[in-house]
PDB file of C-alpha atoms and ligand atoms in Angstrom:
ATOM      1  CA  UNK A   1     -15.295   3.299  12.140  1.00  0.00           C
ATOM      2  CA  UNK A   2     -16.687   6.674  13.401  1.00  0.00           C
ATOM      3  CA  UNK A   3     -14.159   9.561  12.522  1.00  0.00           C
ATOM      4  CA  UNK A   4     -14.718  10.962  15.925  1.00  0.00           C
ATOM      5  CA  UNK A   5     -13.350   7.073  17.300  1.00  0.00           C
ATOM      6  CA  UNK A   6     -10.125   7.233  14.943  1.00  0.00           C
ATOM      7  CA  UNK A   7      -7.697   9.404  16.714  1.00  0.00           C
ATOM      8  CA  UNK A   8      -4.287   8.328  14.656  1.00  0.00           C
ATOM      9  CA  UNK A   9      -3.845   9.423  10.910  1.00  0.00           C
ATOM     10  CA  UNK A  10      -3.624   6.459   8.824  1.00  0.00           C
ATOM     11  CA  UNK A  11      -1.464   6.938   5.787  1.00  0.00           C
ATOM     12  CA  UNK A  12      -1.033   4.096   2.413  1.00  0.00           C
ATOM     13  CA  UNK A  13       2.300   3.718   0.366  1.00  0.00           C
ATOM     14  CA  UNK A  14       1.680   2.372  -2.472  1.00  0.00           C
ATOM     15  CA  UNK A  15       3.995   2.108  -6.076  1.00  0.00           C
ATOM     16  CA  UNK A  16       5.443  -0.952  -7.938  1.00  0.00           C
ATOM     17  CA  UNK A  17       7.435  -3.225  -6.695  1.00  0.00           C
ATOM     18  CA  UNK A  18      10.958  -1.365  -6.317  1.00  0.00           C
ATOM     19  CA  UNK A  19       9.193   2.153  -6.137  1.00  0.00           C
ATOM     20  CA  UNK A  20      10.888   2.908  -2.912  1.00  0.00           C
ATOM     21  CA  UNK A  21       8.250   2.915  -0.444  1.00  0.00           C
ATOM     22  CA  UNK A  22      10.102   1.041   2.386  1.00  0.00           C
ATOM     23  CA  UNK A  23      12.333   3.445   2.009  1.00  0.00           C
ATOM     24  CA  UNK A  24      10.095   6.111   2.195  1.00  0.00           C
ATOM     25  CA  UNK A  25       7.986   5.137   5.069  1.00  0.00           C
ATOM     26  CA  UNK A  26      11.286   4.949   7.512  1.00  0.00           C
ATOM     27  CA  UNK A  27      11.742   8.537   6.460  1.00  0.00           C
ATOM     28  CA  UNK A  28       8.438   9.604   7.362  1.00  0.00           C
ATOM     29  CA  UNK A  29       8.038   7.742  10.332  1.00  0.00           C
ATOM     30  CA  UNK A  30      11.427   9.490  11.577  1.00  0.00           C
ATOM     31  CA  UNK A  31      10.106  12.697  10.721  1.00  0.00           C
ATOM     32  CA  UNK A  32       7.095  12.166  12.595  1.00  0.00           C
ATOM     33  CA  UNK A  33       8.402  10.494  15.145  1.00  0.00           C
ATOM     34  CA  UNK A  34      10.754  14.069  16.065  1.00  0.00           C
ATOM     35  CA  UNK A  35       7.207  15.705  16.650  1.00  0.00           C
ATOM     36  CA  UNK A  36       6.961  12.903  19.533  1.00  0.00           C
ATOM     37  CA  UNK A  37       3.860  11.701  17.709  1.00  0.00           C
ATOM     38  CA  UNK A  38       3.862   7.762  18.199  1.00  0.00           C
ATOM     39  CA  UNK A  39       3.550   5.974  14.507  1.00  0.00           C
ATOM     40  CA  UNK A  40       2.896   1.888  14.009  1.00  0.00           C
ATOM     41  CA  UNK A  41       5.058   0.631  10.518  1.00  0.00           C
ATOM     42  CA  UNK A  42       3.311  -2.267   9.076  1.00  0.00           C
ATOM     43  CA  UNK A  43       2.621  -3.505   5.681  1.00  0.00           C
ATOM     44  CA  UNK A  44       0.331  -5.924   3.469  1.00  0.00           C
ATOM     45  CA  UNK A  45       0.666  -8.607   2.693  1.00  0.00           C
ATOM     46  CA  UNK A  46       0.484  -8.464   7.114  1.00  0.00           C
ATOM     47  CA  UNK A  47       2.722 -10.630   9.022  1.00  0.00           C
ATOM     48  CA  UNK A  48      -0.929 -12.379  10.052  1.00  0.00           C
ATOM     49  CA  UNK A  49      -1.548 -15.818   9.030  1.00  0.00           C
ATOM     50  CA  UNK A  50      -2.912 -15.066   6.181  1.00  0.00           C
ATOM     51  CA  UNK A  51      -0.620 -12.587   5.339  1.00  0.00           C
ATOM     52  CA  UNK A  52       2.259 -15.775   5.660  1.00  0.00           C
ATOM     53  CA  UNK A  53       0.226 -17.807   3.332  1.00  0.00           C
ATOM     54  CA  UNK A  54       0.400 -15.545   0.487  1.00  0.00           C
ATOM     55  CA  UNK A  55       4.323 -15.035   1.018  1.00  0.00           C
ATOM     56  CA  UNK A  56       4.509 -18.281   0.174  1.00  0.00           C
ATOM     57  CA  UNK A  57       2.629 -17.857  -3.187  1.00  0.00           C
ATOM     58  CA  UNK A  58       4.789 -14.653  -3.810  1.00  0.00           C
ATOM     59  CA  UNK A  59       7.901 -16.409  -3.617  1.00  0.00           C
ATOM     60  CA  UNK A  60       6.774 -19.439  -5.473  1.00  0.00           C
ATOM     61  CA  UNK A  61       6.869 -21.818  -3.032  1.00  0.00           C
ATOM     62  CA  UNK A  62       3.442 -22.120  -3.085  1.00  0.00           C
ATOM     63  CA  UNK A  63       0.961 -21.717  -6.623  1.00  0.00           C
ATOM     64  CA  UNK A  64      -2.530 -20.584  -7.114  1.00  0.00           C
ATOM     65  CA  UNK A  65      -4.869 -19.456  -9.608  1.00  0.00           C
ATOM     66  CA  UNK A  66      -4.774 -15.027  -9.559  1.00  0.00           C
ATOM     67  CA  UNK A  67      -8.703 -15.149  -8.371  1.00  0.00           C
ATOM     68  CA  UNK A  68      -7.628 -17.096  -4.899  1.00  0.00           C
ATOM     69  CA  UNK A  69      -5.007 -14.869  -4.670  1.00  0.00           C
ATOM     70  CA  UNK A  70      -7.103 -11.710  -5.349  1.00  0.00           C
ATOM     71  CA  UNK A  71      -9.620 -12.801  -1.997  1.00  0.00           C
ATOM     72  CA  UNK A  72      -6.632 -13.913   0.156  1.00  0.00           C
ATOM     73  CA  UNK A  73      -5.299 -10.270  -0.160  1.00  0.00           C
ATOM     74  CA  UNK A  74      -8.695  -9.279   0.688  1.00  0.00           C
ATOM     75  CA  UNK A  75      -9.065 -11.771   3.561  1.00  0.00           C
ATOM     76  CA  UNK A  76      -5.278 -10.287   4.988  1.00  0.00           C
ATOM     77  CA  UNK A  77      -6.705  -6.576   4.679  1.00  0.00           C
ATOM     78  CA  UNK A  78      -9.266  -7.077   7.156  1.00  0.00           C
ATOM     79  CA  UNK A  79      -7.347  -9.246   9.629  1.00  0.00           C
ATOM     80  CA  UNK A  80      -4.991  -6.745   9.695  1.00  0.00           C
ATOM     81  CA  UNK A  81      -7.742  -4.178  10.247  1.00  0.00           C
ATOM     82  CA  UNK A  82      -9.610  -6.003  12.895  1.00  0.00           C
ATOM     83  CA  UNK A  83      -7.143  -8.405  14.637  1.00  0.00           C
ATOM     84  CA  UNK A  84      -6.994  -7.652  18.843  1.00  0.00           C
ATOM     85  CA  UNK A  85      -3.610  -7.937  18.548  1.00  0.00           C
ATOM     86  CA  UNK A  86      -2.205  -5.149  16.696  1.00  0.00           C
ATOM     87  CA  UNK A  87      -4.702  -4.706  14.214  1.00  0.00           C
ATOM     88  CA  UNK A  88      -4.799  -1.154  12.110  1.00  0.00           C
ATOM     89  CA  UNK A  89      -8.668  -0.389  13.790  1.00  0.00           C
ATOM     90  CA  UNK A  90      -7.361  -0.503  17.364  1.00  0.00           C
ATOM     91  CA  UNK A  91      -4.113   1.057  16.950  1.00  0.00           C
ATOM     92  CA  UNK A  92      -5.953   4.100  15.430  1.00  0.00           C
ATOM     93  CA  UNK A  93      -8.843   4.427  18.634  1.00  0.00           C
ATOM     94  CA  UNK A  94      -5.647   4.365  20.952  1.00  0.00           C
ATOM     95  CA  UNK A  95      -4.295   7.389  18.804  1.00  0.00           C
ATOM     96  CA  UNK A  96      -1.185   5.951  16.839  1.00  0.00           C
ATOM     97  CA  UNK A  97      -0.699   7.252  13.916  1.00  0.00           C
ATOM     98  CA  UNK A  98      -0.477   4.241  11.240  1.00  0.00           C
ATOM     99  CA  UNK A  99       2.129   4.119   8.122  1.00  0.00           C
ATOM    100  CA  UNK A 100       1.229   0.950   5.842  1.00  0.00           C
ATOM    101  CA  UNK A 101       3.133  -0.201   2.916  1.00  0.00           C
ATOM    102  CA  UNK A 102       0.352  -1.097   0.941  1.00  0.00           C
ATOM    103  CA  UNK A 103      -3.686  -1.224   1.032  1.00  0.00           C
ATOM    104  CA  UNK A 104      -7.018  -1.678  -1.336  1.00  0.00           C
ATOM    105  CA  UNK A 105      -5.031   0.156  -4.522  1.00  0.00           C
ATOM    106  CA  UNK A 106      -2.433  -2.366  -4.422  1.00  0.00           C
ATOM    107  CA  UNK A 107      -5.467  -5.240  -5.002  1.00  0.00           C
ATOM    108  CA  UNK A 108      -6.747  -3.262  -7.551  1.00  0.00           C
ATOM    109  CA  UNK A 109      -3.950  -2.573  -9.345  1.00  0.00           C
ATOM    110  CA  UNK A 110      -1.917  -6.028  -8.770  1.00  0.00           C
ATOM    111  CA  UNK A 111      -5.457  -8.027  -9.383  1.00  0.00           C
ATOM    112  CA  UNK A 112      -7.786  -5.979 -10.686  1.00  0.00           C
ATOM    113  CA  UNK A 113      -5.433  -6.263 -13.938  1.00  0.00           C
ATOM    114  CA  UNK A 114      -5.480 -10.008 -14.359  1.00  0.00           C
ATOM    115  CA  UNK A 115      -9.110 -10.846 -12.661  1.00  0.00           C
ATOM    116  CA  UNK A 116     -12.390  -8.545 -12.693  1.00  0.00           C
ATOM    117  CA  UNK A 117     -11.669  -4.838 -11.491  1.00  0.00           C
ATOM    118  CA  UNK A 118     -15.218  -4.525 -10.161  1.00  0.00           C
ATOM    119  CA  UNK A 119     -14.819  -7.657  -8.387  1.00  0.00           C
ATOM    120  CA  UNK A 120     -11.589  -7.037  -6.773  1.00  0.00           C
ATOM    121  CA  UNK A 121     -13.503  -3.267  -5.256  1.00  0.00           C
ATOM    122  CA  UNK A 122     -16.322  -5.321  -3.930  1.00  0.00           C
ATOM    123  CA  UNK A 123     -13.962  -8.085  -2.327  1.00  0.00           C
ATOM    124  CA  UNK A 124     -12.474  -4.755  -0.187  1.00  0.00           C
ATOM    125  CA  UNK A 125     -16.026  -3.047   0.444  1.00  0.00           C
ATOM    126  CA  UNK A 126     -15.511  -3.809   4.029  1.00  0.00           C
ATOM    127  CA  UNK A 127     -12.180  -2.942   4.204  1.00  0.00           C
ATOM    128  CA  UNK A 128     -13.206   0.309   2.648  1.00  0.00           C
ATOM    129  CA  UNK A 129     -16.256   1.044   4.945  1.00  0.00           C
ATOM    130  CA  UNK A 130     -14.205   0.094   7.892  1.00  0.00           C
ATOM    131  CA  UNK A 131     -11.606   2.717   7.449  1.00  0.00           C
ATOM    132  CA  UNK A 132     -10.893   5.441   5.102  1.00  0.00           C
ATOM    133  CA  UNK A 133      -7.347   6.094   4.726  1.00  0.00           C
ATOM    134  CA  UNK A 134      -6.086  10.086   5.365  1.00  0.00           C
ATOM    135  CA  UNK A 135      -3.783   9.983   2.303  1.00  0.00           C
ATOM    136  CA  UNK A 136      -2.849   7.144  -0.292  1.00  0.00           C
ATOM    137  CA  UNK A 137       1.056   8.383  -1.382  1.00  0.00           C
ATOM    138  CA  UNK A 138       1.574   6.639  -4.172  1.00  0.00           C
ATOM    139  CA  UNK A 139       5.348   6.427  -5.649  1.00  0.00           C
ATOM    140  CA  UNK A 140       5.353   6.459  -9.086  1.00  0.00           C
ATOM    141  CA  UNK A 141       8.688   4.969 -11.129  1.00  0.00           C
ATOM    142  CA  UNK A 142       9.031   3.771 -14.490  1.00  0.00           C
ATOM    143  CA  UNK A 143       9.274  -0.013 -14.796  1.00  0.00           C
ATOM    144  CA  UNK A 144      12.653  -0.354 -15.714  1.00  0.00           C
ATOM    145  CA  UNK A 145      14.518   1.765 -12.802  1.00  0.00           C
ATOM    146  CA  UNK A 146      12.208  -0.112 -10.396  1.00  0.00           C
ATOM    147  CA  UNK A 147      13.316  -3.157 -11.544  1.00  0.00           C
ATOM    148  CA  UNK A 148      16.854  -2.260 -11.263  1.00  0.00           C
ATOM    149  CA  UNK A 149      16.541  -1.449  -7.900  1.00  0.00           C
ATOM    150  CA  UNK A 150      15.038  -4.811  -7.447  1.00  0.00           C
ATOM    151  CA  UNK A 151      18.145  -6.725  -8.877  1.00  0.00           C
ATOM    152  CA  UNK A 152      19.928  -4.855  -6.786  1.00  0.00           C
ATOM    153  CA  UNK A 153      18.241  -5.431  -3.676  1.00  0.00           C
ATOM    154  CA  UNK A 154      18.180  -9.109  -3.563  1.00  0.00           C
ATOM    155  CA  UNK A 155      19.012 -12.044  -5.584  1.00  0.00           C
ATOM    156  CA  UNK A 156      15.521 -13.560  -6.165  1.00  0.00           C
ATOM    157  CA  UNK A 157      12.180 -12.137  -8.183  1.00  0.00           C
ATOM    158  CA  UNK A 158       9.294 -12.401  -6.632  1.00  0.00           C
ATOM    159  CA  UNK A 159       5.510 -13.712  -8.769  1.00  0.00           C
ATOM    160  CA  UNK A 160       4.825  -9.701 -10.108  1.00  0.00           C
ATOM    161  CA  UNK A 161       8.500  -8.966 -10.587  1.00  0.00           C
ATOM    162  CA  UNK A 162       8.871  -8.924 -14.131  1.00  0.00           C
ATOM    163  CA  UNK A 163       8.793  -5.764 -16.764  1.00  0.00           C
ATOM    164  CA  UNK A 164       5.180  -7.121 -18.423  1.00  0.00           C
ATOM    165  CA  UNK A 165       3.363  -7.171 -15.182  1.00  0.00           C
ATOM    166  CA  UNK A 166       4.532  -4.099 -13.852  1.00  0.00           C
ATOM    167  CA  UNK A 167       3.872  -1.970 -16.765  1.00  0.00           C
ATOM    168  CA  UNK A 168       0.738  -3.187 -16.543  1.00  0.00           C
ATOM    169  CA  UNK A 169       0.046  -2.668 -12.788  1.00  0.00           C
ATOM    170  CA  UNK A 170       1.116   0.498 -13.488  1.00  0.00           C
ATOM    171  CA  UNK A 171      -1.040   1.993 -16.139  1.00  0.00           C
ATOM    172  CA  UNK A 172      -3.620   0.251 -13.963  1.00  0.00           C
ATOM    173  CA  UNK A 173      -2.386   2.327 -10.888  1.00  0.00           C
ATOM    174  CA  UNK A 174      -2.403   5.566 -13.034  1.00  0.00           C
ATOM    175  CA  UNK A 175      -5.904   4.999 -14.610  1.00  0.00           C
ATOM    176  CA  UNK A 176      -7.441   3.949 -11.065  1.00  0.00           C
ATOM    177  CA  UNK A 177      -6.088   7.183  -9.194  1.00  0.00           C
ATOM    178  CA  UNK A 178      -7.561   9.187 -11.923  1.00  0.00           C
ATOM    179  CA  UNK A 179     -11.034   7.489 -11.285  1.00  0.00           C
ATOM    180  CA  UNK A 180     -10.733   7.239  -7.627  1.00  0.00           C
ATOM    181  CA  UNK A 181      -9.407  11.229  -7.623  1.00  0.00           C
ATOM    182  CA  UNK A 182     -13.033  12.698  -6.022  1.00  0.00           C
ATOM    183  CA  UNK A 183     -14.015   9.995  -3.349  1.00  0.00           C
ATOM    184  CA  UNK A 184      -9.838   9.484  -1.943  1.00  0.00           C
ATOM    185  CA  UNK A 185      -7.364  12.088  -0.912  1.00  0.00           C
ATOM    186  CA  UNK A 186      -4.198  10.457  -2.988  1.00  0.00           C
ATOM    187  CA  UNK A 187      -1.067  11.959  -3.499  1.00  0.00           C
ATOM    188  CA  UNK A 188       0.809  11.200  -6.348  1.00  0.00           C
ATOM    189  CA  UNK A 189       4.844  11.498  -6.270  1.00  0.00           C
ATOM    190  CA  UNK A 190       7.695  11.354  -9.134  1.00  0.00           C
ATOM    191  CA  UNK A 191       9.377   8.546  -7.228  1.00  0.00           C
ATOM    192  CA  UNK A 192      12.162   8.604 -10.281  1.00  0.00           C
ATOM    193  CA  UNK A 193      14.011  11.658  -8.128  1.00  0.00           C
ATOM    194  CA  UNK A 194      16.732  11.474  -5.662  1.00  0.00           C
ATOM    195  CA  UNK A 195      15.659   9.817  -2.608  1.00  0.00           C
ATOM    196  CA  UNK A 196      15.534  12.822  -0.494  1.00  0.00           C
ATOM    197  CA  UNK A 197      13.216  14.706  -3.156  1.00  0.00           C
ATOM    198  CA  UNK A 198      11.022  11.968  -2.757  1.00  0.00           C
ATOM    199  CA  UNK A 199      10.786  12.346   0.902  1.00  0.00           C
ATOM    200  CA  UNK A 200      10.204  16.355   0.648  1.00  0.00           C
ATOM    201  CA  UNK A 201       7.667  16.147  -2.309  1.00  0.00           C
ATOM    202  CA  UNK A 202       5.714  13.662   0.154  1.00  0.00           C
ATOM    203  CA  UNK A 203       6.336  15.261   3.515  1.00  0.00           C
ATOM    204  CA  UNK A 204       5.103  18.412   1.981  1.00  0.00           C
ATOM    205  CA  UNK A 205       1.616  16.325   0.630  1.00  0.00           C
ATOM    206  CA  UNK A 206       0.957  15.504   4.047  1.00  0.00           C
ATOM    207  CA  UNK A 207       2.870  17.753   6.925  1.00  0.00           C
ATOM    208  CA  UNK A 208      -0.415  19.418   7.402  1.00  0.00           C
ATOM    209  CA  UNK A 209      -2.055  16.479   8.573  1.00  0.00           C
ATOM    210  CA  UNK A 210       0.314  16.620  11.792  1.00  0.00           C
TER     211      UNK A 210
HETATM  212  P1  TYD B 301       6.039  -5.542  -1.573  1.00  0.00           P
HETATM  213  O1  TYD B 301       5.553  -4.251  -1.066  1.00  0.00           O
HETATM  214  O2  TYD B 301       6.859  -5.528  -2.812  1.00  0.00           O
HETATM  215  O3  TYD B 301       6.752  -6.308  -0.419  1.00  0.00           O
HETATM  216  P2  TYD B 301       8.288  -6.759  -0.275  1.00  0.00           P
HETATM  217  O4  TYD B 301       9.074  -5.488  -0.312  1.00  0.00           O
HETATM  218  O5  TYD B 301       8.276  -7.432   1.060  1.00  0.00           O
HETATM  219  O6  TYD B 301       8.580  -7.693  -1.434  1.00  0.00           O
HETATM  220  O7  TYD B 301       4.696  -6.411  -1.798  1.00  0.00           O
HETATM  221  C1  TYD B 301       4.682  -7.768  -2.030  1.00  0.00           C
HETATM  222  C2  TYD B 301       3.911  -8.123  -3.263  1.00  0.00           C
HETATM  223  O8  TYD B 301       2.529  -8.283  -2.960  1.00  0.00           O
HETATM  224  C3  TYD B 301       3.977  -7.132  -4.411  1.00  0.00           C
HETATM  225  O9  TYD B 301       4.451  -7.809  -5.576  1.00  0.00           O
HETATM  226  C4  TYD B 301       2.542  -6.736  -4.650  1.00  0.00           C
HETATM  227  C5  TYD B 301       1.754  -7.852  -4.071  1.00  0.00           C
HETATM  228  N1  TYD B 301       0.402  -7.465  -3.604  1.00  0.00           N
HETATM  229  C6  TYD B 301      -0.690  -7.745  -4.418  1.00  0.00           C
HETATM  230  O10 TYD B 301      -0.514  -8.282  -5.528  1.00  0.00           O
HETATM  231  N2  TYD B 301      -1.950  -7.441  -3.997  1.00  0.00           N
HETATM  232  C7  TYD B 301      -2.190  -6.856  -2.779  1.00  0.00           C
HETATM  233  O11 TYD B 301      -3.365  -6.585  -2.412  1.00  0.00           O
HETATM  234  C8  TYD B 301      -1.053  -6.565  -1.941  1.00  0.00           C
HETATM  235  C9  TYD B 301      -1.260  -5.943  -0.607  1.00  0.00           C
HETATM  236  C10 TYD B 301       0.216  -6.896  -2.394  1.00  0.00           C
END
């Protein structure tokens, strides 16, 4: 996309699972939403087919091998880019601002751990032409409180939810952010604070892009 064609901001959550970031995005959204802006919530895996399919591996329902699941996620990123129904691409030309839990980090980090890292970047080269996001926030928490808040969220755990994999998605986070520093704005947060420190460290990241 041309910058001078993308009229919205277009802003990533990213974190564990359990790092608050649904959380966090309601916030935001509500404090941009008192500026009158107009902001579109929406999250990856999409609600898109494809986005359904991998649900269905998340929960277990459904199994597959971590390099199928690696180019579904990829697959889902651009649908929910490019789709003419409420894809990310068109809400941005119309001037929306977008708030998405989750983007390319969260393939790297979730994937690019268990398959080839280099692979996993080239699966979202399109993605990553397509749009560049204004600001990756990423919410970081330490393994165990995250999976507290997990537990205490719901009953079930979903494929990634154990201690293992998300110590290890999260060093992989941490050392990607640090490599991706000079070619991504991305804003990294203590997400172990009270929730409403969270929200001030982030809004104060980003209030200058409204
Ligand atoms: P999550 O944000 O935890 O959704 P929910 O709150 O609905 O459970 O994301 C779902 C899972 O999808 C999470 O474990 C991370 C995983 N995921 C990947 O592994 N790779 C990806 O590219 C994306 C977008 C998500």
């Amino acid at each position: 996309m041309k910058n001078a064609e993308k009229k919205g901001r277009f802003l990533v959550f990213e974190g564990i699972d359990g790092s608050g970031k649904s959380t966090q995005i309601i916030n935001i959204k509500n404090r941009i939403l008192k500026q009158g802006e107009i902001c579109f919530q929406t999250c990856e895996p999409s609600g898109g087919p494809i986005g359904s399919l991998l649900r269905q591996y998340l929960s277990g329902r459904m199994k597959a091998d971590e390099h199928t699941l690696a180019a579904l996620f990829a697959a889902d990123r651009l649908d929910h880019l490019l789709n003419e129904t409420d894809g990310i691409y068109g809400q941005l030309k119309k001037g929306v601002h977008v708030l998405c839990d989750r983007y390319f980090l969260s393939n790297y980090a979730y994937q690019g751990a268990t398959t080839s890292l280099d692979w996993v970047m080239q699966l979202n080269e399109a993605a990553r032409k397509t749009i560049k996001p204004d600001c990756h926030i990423f919410i970081d928490v330490e393994p165990d409180i995250a999976l507290e808040r997990v537990a205490a969220g719901r009953a079930h755990r979903d494929l990634y939810e154990t201690k293992e994999r998300l110590s290890k998605v999260r060093d992989t986070y941490l050392a990607l952010i640090d490599q991706l520093k000079k070619e991504e704005c991305i804003l990294v947060i203590d997400g172990n604070q009270p929730e409403n420190r969270v929200f001030e460290d982030i809004w104060e990241g980003i209030s200058q892009l409204f």
